[in-house]
Amino acid sequence: KQSVVIAGGGSTYTASIVMLLIENQDKFPLRKLRLYDNDAQRQEPIGKACEIIVKERAPEVEFTYTTDPEEGFSDVDFVMAHIRVGGLPMREKDEKIPLKYGVVGQETCGPGGIAYGMRSIPDVIELIDYMEKYSPNAWMLNYSNPAAIVAEATRRLKPDSKIINICDMPVAIKKSLADILGLDSENDIVDRYYGLNHFGWWTEMYDKDGNDLMPQLKEHVKKYGYASANDDITNPLLAEASWNDTFVKAKDLYALDPDTLPNTYLKYYYYPDYVVEHANPNHTRANEVMEHREKNVFEECRRIVENGTAEDTSIVPGEHAEFIVQLASALAYNTNERMLLIVKNNGAISNLDPEYMVEVPCIVSKRGVEPLAMGPVPTFQKGLIEQQVSVERLVVDAYLEKSYQKLWQALTLSKIVPSASVAKELLDDLIEANKDYWPEL
Ligand code: G6P
């Protein structure tokens, strides 16, 4: 049986992940489940509600929540890390500051992602240090954002650590595609994919019998993107208007390169003008999340605590986190799962630097992760990837060297920032907004 700590206990996703973990004990049995957060006040309502959920549904599992690293990270097999440094109020700034300059405001792409990356690096590294101090044999499964910058930082600062970086977006897209095809699960789709995190392309998809799914999918995506034809919105992500727009917009991404199927995040790089035109600079995704998901989750957790029971709770097992259970059980029970992960290239994409952190299919077993060879990428993708990966590397350089110049270069190189002068104005604003988090440049 496994002992798990969820780092980022106060996240709006935590209660649904706890629910998912206790319901998946046939695949991934638990002995201990812990929440860890450095914000006691935020974690408390979620921790108390989860305590009740676990007591009612899996009393055999020992559950605690804590802000003490030693308590949080001792005797642990897996750290599931999904922290958000600065919380949603800083996400709001990441999104709104760029929009002031007519630039895409997004939490992982462009200036917002760069700002967030500078905040995330030290805290993710701190979690690795805690894990290595208190449970040196544990694995960290990290899906803290911005995953690309975090992955590059961990490669440089913690090259020998047992950390695997993963993202849910490819899984969410494949869930939609499985629905479109009438398949039971995204796991029925075997794929070939290359790129960076939030910056990749599928070249092949086939079913478990080896039948090519691409022709049918391309016909669909050409017309409807990743949304379903009859608006039968089954994907939980599609239940929200802004996500729906993103899934539909995939058809315009596909139009640019009909040889592949795109990751939806490419919309920020292919069509930044469209994104800015459709953004409200006074009300961004952070506001939507704070007004809805955050409010609902915290209200529901307080209600559970007040009533002393979670029997009638509206919190459901978080489907979006199934991949984390899959990854953990592949490592624990040697299932040889094929999963898209963010790993050191090492030749997986043959015409890119072996040191780049790329997102490709990997086989996961108890021995760790083995990337599969995806061959060379075409000129269009190669150009985009080289530019974007250089941005991510410059951010990590800037963090390590405390370099204003490198961060200015990173912003200038970002495809969605129009000029060095806009980059400089943005940088000065971001420095001011992040003064409690960034090193002094
Ligand atoms: C997707 C991405 C994540 C991101 C999330 C934000 O799942 O893959 O990297 O954190 O979207 O979703 P939200 O609902 O908070 O805007």
PDB file of N, CA and C and ligand atoms in Angstrom, residues 13 84 91 107-108 145 167-169 198 237 240 243 265 285 289 293, ligand 1:
ATOM      1  N   TYR A  13      -8.683  21.994  -6.459  1.00  0.00           N
ATOM      2  CA  TYR A  13      -8.798  20.639  -7.019  1.00  0.00           C
ATOM      3  C   TYR A  13      -8.596  19.541  -5.967  1.00  0.00           C
ATOM      4  N   ARG A  84       0.313  26.551  -6.503  1.00  0.00           N
ATOM      5  CA  ARG A  84       0.154  27.804  -7.262  1.00  0.00           C
ATOM      6  C   ARG A  84       0.735  28.926  -6.410  1.00  0.00           C
ATOM      7  N   ARG A  91      -2.378  35.121 -10.142  1.00  0.00           N
ATOM      8  CA  ARG A  91      -2.787  34.706 -11.499  1.00  0.00           C
ATOM      9  C   ARG A  91      -3.512  35.870 -12.197  1.00  0.00           C
ATOM     10  N   GLU A 107      -2.046  32.454 -17.970  1.00  0.00           N
ATOM     11  CA  GLU A 107      -1.235  32.031 -16.818  1.00  0.00           C
ATOM     12  C   GLU A 107       0.024  31.239 -17.184  1.00  0.00           C
ATOM     13  N   THR A 108       0.047  30.555 -18.330  1.00  0.00           N
ATOM     14  CA  THR A 108       1.255  29.780 -18.653  1.00  0.00           C
ATOM     15  C   THR A 108       1.943  30.236 -19.936  1.00  0.00           C
ATOM     16  N   ASN A 145       2.235  24.490 -12.413  1.00  0.00           N
ATOM     17  CA  ASN A 145       2.486  25.324 -13.595  1.00  0.00           C
ATOM     18  C   ASN A 145       3.483  26.432 -13.306  1.00  0.00           C
ATOM     19  N   CYS A 167       1.385  16.986 -17.514  1.00  0.00           N
ATOM     20  CA  CYS A 167       0.320  17.981 -17.709  1.00  0.00           C
ATOM     21  C   CYS A 167      -0.969  17.271 -18.095  1.00  0.00           C
ATOM     22  N   ASP A 168      -2.082  17.857 -17.692  1.00  0.00           N
ATOM     23  CA  ASP A 168      -3.368  17.216 -17.968  1.00  0.00           C
ATOM     24  C   ASP A 168      -3.983  17.604 -19.316  1.00  0.00           C
ATOM     25  N   MET A 169      -3.395  18.603 -19.997  1.00  0.00           N
ATOM     26  CA  MET A 169      -4.090  19.102 -21.190  1.00  0.00           C
ATOM     27  C   MET A 169      -4.194  18.064 -22.307  1.00  0.00           C
ATOM     28  N   HIS A 198       2.267  22.530 -23.231  1.00  0.00           N
ATOM     29  CA  HIS A 198       1.330  23.528 -23.758  1.00  0.00           C
ATOM     30  C   HIS A 198       1.792  24.040 -25.121  1.00  0.00           C
ATOM     31  N   LEU A 237     -14.320  19.956 -18.976  1.00  0.00           N
ATOM     32  CA  LEU A 237     -13.710  21.239 -19.326  1.00  0.00           C
ATOM     33  C   LEU A 237     -14.627  22.046 -20.231  1.00  0.00           C
ATOM     34  N   GLU A 240     -17.610  24.997 -19.503  1.00  0.00           N
ATOM     35  CA  GLU A 240     -17.442  26.425 -19.277  1.00  0.00           C
ATOM     36  C   GLU A 240     -17.193  27.142 -20.593  1.00  0.00           C
ATOM     37  N   TRP A 243     -13.550  27.676 -21.962  1.00  0.00           N
ATOM     38  CA  TRP A 243     -12.945  26.424 -22.442  1.00  0.00           C
ATOM     39  C   TRP A 243     -13.616  25.973 -23.728  1.00  0.00           C
ATOM     40  N   TYR A 265      -3.341  24.999 -26.547  1.00  0.00           N
ATOM     41  CA  TYR A 265      -2.602  26.182 -26.085  1.00  0.00           C
ATOM     42  C   TYR A 265      -1.889  26.908 -27.221  1.00  0.00           C
ATOM     43  N   ARG A 285      -9.736  34.986 -16.769  1.00  0.00           N
ATOM     44  CA  ARG A 285      -9.998  33.625 -16.299  1.00  0.00           C
ATOM     45  C   ARG A 285      -9.820  33.508 -14.770  1.00  0.00           C
ATOM     46  N   VAL A 289     -12.502  31.858 -12.236  1.00  0.00           N
ATOM     47  CA  VAL A 289     -12.197  30.751 -11.322  1.00  0.00           C
ATOM     48  C   VAL A 289     -12.500  31.151  -9.875  1.00  0.00           C
ATOM     49  N   ARG A 293     -15.379  28.343  -9.368  1.00  0.00           N
ATOM     50  CA  ARG A 293     -14.809  27.118  -8.788  1.00  0.00           C
ATOM     51  C   ARG A 293     -14.352  27.323  -7.346  1.00  0.00           C
TER      52      ARG A 293
HETATM   53  C1  G6P B   1      -5.545  23.026 -18.187  1.00  0.00           C
HETATM   54  C2  G6P B   1      -4.054  23.100 -18.247  1.00  0.00           C
HETATM   55  C3  G6P B   1      -3.484  23.399 -16.901  1.00  0.00           C
HETATM   56  C4  G6P B   1      -4.121  24.628 -16.316  1.00  0.00           C
HETATM   57  C5  G6P B   1      -5.614  24.517 -16.325  1.00  0.00           C
HETATM   58  C6  G6P B   1      -6.247  25.839 -15.935  1.00  0.00           C
HETATM   59  O1  G6P B   1      -5.960  21.934 -17.454  1.00  0.00           O
HETATM   60  O2  G6P B   1      -3.464  21.953 -18.757  1.00  0.00           O
HETATM   61  O3  G6P B   1      -2.113  23.599 -17.034  1.00  0.00           O
HETATM   62  O4  G6P B   1      -3.694  24.793 -14.999  1.00  0.00           O
HETATM   63  O5  G6P B   1      -6.059  24.188 -17.600  1.00  0.00           O
HETATM   64  O6  G6P B   1      -7.613  25.669 -15.839  1.00  0.00           O
HETATM   65  P1  G6P B   1      -8.537  26.778 -15.175  1.00  0.00           P
HETATM   66  O7  G6P B   1      -9.871  26.127 -15.169  1.00  0.00           O
HETATM   67  O8  G6P B   1      -7.967  27.035 -13.810  1.00  0.00           O
HETATM   68  O9  G6P B   1      -8.455  27.966 -16.071  1.00  0.00           O
END
